[in-house]
Tab-separated table of C-alpha atoms in Angstrom:
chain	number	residue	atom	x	y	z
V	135	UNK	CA	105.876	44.681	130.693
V	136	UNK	CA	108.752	43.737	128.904
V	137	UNK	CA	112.253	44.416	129.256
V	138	UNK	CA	115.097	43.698	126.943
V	139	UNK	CA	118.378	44.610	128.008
V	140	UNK	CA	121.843	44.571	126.526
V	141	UNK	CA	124.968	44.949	129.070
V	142	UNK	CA	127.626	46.171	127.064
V	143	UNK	CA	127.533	49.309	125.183
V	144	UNK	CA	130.430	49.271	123.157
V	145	UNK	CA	132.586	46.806	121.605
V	146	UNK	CA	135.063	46.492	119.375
V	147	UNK	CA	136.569	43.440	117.093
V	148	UNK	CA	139.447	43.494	114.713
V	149	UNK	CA	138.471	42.761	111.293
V	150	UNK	CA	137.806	39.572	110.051
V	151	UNK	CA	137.677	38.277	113.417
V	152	UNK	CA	134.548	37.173	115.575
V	153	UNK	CA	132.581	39.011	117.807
V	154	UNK	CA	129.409	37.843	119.899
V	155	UNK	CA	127.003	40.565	121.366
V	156	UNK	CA	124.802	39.556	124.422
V	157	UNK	CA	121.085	40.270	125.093
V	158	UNK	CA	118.729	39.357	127.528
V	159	UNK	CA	115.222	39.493	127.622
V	160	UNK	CA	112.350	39.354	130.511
V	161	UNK	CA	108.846	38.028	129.631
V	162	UNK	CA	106.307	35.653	130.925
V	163	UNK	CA	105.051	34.695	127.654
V	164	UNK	CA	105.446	31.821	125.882
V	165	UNK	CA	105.022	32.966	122.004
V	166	UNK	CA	107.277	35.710	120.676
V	167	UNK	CA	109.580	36.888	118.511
V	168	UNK	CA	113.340	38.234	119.138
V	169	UNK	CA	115.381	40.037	116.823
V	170	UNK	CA	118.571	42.084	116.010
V	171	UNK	CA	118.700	45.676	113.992
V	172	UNK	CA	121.599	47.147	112.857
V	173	UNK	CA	121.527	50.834	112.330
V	174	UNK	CA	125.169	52.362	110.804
V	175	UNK	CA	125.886	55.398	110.887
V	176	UNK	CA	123.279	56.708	108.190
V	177	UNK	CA	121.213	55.655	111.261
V	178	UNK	CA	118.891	53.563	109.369
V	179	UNK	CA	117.746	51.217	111.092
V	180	UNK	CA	117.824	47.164	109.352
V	181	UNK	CA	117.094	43.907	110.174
V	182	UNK	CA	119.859	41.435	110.918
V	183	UNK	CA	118.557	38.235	111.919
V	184	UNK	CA	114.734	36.710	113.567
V	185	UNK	CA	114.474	34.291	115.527
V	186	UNK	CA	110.668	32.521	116.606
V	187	UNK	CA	110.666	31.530	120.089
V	188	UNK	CA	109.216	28.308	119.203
V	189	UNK	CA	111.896	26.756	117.350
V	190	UNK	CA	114.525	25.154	119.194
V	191	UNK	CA	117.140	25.761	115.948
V	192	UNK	CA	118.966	29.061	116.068
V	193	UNK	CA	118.790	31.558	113.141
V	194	UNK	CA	121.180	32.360	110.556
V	195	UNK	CA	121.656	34.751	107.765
V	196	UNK	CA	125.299	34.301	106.186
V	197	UNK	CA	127.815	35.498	108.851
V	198	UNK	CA	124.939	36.176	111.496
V	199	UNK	CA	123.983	33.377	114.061
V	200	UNK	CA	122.386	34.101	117.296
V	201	UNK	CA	122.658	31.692	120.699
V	202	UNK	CA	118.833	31.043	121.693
V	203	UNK	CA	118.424	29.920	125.353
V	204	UNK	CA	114.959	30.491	125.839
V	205	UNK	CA	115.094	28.746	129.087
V	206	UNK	CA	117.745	31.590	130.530
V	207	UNK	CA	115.631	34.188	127.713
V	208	UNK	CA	119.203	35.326	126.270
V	209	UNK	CA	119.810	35.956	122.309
V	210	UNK	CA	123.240	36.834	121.930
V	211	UNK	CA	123.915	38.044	118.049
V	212	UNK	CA	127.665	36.265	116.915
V	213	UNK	CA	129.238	38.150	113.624
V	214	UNK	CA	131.610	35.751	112.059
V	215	UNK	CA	134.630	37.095	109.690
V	216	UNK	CA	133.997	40.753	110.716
V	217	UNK	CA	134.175	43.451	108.353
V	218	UNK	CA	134.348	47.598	108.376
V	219	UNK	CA	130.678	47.567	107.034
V	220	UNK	CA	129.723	45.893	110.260
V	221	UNK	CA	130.556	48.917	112.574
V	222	UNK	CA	127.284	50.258	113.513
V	223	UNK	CA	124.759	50.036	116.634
V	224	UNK	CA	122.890	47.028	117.036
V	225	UNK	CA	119.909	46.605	118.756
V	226	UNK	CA	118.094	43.505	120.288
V	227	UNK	CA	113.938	43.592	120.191
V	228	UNK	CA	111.258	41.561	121.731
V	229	UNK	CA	108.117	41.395	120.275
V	230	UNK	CA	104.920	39.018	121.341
V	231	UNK	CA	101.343	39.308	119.457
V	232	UNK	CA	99.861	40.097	123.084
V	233	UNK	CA	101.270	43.532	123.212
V	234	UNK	CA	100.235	44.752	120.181
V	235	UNK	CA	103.403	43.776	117.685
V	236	UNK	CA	104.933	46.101	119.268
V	237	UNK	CA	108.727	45.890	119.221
V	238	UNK	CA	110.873	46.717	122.341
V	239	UNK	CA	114.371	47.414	122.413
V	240	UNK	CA	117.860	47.184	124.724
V	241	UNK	CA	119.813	50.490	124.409
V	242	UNK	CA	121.916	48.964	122.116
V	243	UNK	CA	125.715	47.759	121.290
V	244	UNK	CA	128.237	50.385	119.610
V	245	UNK	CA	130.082	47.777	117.771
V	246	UNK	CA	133.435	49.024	116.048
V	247	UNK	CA	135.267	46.857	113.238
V	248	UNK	CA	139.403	48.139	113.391
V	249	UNK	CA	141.153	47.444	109.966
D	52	UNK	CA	109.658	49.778	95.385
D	53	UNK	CA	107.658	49.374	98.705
D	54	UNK	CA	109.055	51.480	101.674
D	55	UNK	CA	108.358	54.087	104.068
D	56	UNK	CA	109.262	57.505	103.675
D	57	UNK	CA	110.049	59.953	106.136
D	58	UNK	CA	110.192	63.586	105.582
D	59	UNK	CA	111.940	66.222	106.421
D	60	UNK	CA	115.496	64.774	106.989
D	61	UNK	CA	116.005	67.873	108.875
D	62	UNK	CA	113.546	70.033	110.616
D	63	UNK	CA	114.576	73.240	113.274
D	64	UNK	CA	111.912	74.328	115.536
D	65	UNK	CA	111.917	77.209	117.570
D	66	UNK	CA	110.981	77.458	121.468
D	67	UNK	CA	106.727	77.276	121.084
D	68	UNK	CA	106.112	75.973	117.839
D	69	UNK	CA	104.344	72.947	116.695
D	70	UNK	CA	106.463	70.826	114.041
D	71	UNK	CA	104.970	68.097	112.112
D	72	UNK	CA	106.801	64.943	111.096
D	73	UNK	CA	105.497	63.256	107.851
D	74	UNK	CA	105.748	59.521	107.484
D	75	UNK	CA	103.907	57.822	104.499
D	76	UNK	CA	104.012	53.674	103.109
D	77	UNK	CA	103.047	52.499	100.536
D	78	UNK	CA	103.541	48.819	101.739
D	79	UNK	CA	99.919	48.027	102.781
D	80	UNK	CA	100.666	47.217	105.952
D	81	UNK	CA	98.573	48.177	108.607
D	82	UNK	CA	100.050	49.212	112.126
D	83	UNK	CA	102.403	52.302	112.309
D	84	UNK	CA	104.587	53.331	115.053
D	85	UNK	CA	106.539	56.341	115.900
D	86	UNK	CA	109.803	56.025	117.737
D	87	UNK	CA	112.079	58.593	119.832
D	88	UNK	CA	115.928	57.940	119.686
D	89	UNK	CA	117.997	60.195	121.823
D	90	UNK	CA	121.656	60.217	121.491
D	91	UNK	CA	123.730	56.836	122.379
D	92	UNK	CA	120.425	54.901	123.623
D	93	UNK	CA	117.879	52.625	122.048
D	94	UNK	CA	114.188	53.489	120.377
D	95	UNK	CA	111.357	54.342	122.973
D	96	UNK	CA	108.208	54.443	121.946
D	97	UNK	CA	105.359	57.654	121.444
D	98	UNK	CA	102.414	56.199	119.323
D	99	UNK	CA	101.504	53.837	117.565
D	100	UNK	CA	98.429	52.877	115.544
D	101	UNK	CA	96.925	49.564	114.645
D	102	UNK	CA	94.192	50.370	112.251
D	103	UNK	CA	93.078	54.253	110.278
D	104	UNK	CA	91.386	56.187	112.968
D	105	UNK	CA	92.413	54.496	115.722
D	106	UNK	CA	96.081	55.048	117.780
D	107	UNK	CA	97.368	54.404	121.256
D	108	UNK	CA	99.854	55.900	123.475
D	109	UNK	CA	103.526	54.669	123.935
D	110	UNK	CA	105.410	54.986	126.565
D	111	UNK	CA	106.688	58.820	126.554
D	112	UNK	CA	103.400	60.030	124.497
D	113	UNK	CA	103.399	63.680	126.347
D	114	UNK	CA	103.900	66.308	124.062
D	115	UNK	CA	103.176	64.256	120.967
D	116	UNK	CA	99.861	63.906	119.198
D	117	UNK	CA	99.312	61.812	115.887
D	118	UNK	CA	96.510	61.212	113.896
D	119	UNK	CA	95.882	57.793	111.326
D	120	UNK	CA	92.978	59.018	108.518
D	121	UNK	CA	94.518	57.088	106.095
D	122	UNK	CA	96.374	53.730	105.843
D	123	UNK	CA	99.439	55.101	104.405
D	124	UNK	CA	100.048	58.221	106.754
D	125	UNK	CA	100.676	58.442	110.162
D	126	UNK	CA	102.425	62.323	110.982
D	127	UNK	CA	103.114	63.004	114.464
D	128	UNK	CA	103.082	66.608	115.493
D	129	UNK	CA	105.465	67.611	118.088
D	130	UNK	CA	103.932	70.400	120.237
D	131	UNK	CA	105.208	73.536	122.504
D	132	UNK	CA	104.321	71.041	125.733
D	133	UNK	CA	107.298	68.994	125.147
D	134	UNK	CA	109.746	70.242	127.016
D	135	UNK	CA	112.921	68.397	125.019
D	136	UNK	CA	112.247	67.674	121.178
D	137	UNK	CA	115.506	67.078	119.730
D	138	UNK	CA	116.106	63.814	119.165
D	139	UNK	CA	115.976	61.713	116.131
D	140	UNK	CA	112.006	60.423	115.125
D	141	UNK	CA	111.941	57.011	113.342
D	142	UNK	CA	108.543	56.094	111.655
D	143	UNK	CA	107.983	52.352	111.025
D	144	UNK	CA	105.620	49.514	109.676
D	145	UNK	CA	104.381	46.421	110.136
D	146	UNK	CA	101.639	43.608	109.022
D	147	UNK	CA	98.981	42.768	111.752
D	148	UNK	CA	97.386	39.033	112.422
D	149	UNK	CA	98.983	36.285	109.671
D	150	UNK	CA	102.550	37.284	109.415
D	151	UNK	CA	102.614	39.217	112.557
D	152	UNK	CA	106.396	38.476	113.787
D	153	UNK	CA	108.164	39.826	110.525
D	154	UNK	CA	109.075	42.635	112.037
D	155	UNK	CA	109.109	46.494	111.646
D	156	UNK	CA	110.065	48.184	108.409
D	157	UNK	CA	111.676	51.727	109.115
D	158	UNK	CA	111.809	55.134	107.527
D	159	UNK	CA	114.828	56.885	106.936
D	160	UNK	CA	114.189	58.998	110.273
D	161	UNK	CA	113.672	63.174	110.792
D	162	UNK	CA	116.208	64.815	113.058
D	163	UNK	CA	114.286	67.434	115.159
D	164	UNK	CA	116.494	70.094	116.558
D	165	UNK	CA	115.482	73.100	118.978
D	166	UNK	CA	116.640	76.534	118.367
């Protein structure tokens, strides 16, 4: 089975600033899909960022960017210019078409943008 | 607009009842999954179903029954045999075979309290 895990539970960045939230992942297969949610505090929950495990170039979605090392299986998330609407949990999620597309998640990062 | 909707926001149950969660798209897609998020940790999940009138268990599916008659509805009835209900229940979507690693679309969520 699959395991995702993220090691810290909170964090916090001053605004405008640059944060990088780490994630690591445990499969043995070889075509998959990784990806990071956001869910505020309206607790829905919305997608950040995809990455395909088969392309070498990391994804990026304005001032999102994740760190692929599919080697070491980490996807670390990086927010760039922080702002207040960034505070929320985030979650990282594994996903491979053997299991069903089913998504599994790390416990999350509390992430908290100070003014 | 295409989404998934979730209903009730809020529901109360009392100590033997059966609640039922409602969760209806209107996105086409076929799978639907039901998730359990407890306070400060990630999604785990109960059921999920690939195709109408078929669904498998998650990983914490005691207590829980669904049922998939049609495409666009997937409820998920909590019953007296679980032992902890509240939480907060987050329904979600996805597209099977072409397209597969899009990702989940989620409802708004139901927050299930015992009283």
């Amino acid at each position: 089975a699959q395991t995702v895990t993220q090691s810290q539970p909170e964090m916090s960045v001053q605004e405008a600033e640059t944060v990088t939230l780490s994630c690591t992942y445990d499969t043995s297969e070889n075509n998959y899909y990784l990806f990071w949610y956001k869910q505020p505090p309206s607790r829905q929950m919305i997608l950040v960022i995809r990455q395909e495990a088969y392309k070498q170039q990391n994804a990026t979605e304005n001032r999102f960017s994740v760190n692929f090392q599919k080697a070491a299986k980490s996807f670390s998330l990086k927010i760039s210019d922080s702002q207040l609407g960034d505070t929320a949990m985030y979650f990282c999620a594994f996903m491979d078409n053997n299991a069903g597309n089913m998504l599994t998640f790390g416990g999350g990062t509390r992430l908290m943008v100070k003014p | 607009d295409g989404g998934i909707t979730q209903s009730p926001k809020y529901l109360f149950r009392k100590e033997g009842q059966n609640v039922t969660l409602s969760c209806e798209q209107n996105l086409n897609h076929d799978a639907m999954y039901w998730y359990r998020q407890d306070p400060g940790q990630g999604l785990r999940l109960i059921y999920y179903s690939q195709i109408v009138n078929d669904f498998q268990k998650g990983d914490i599916a005691e207590g829980y029954s669904v049922s998939r008659e049609k495409k666009e509805s997937f409820p998920l009835t909590v019953t007296s045999a679980q032992k902890n209900p509240t939480a907060f229940y987050l329904c979600a979507s996805s597209i099977r075979g072409k397209g597969w690693g899009s990702g989940y679309t989620f409802g708004s969520g139901t927050r299930l309290t015992v009283v």
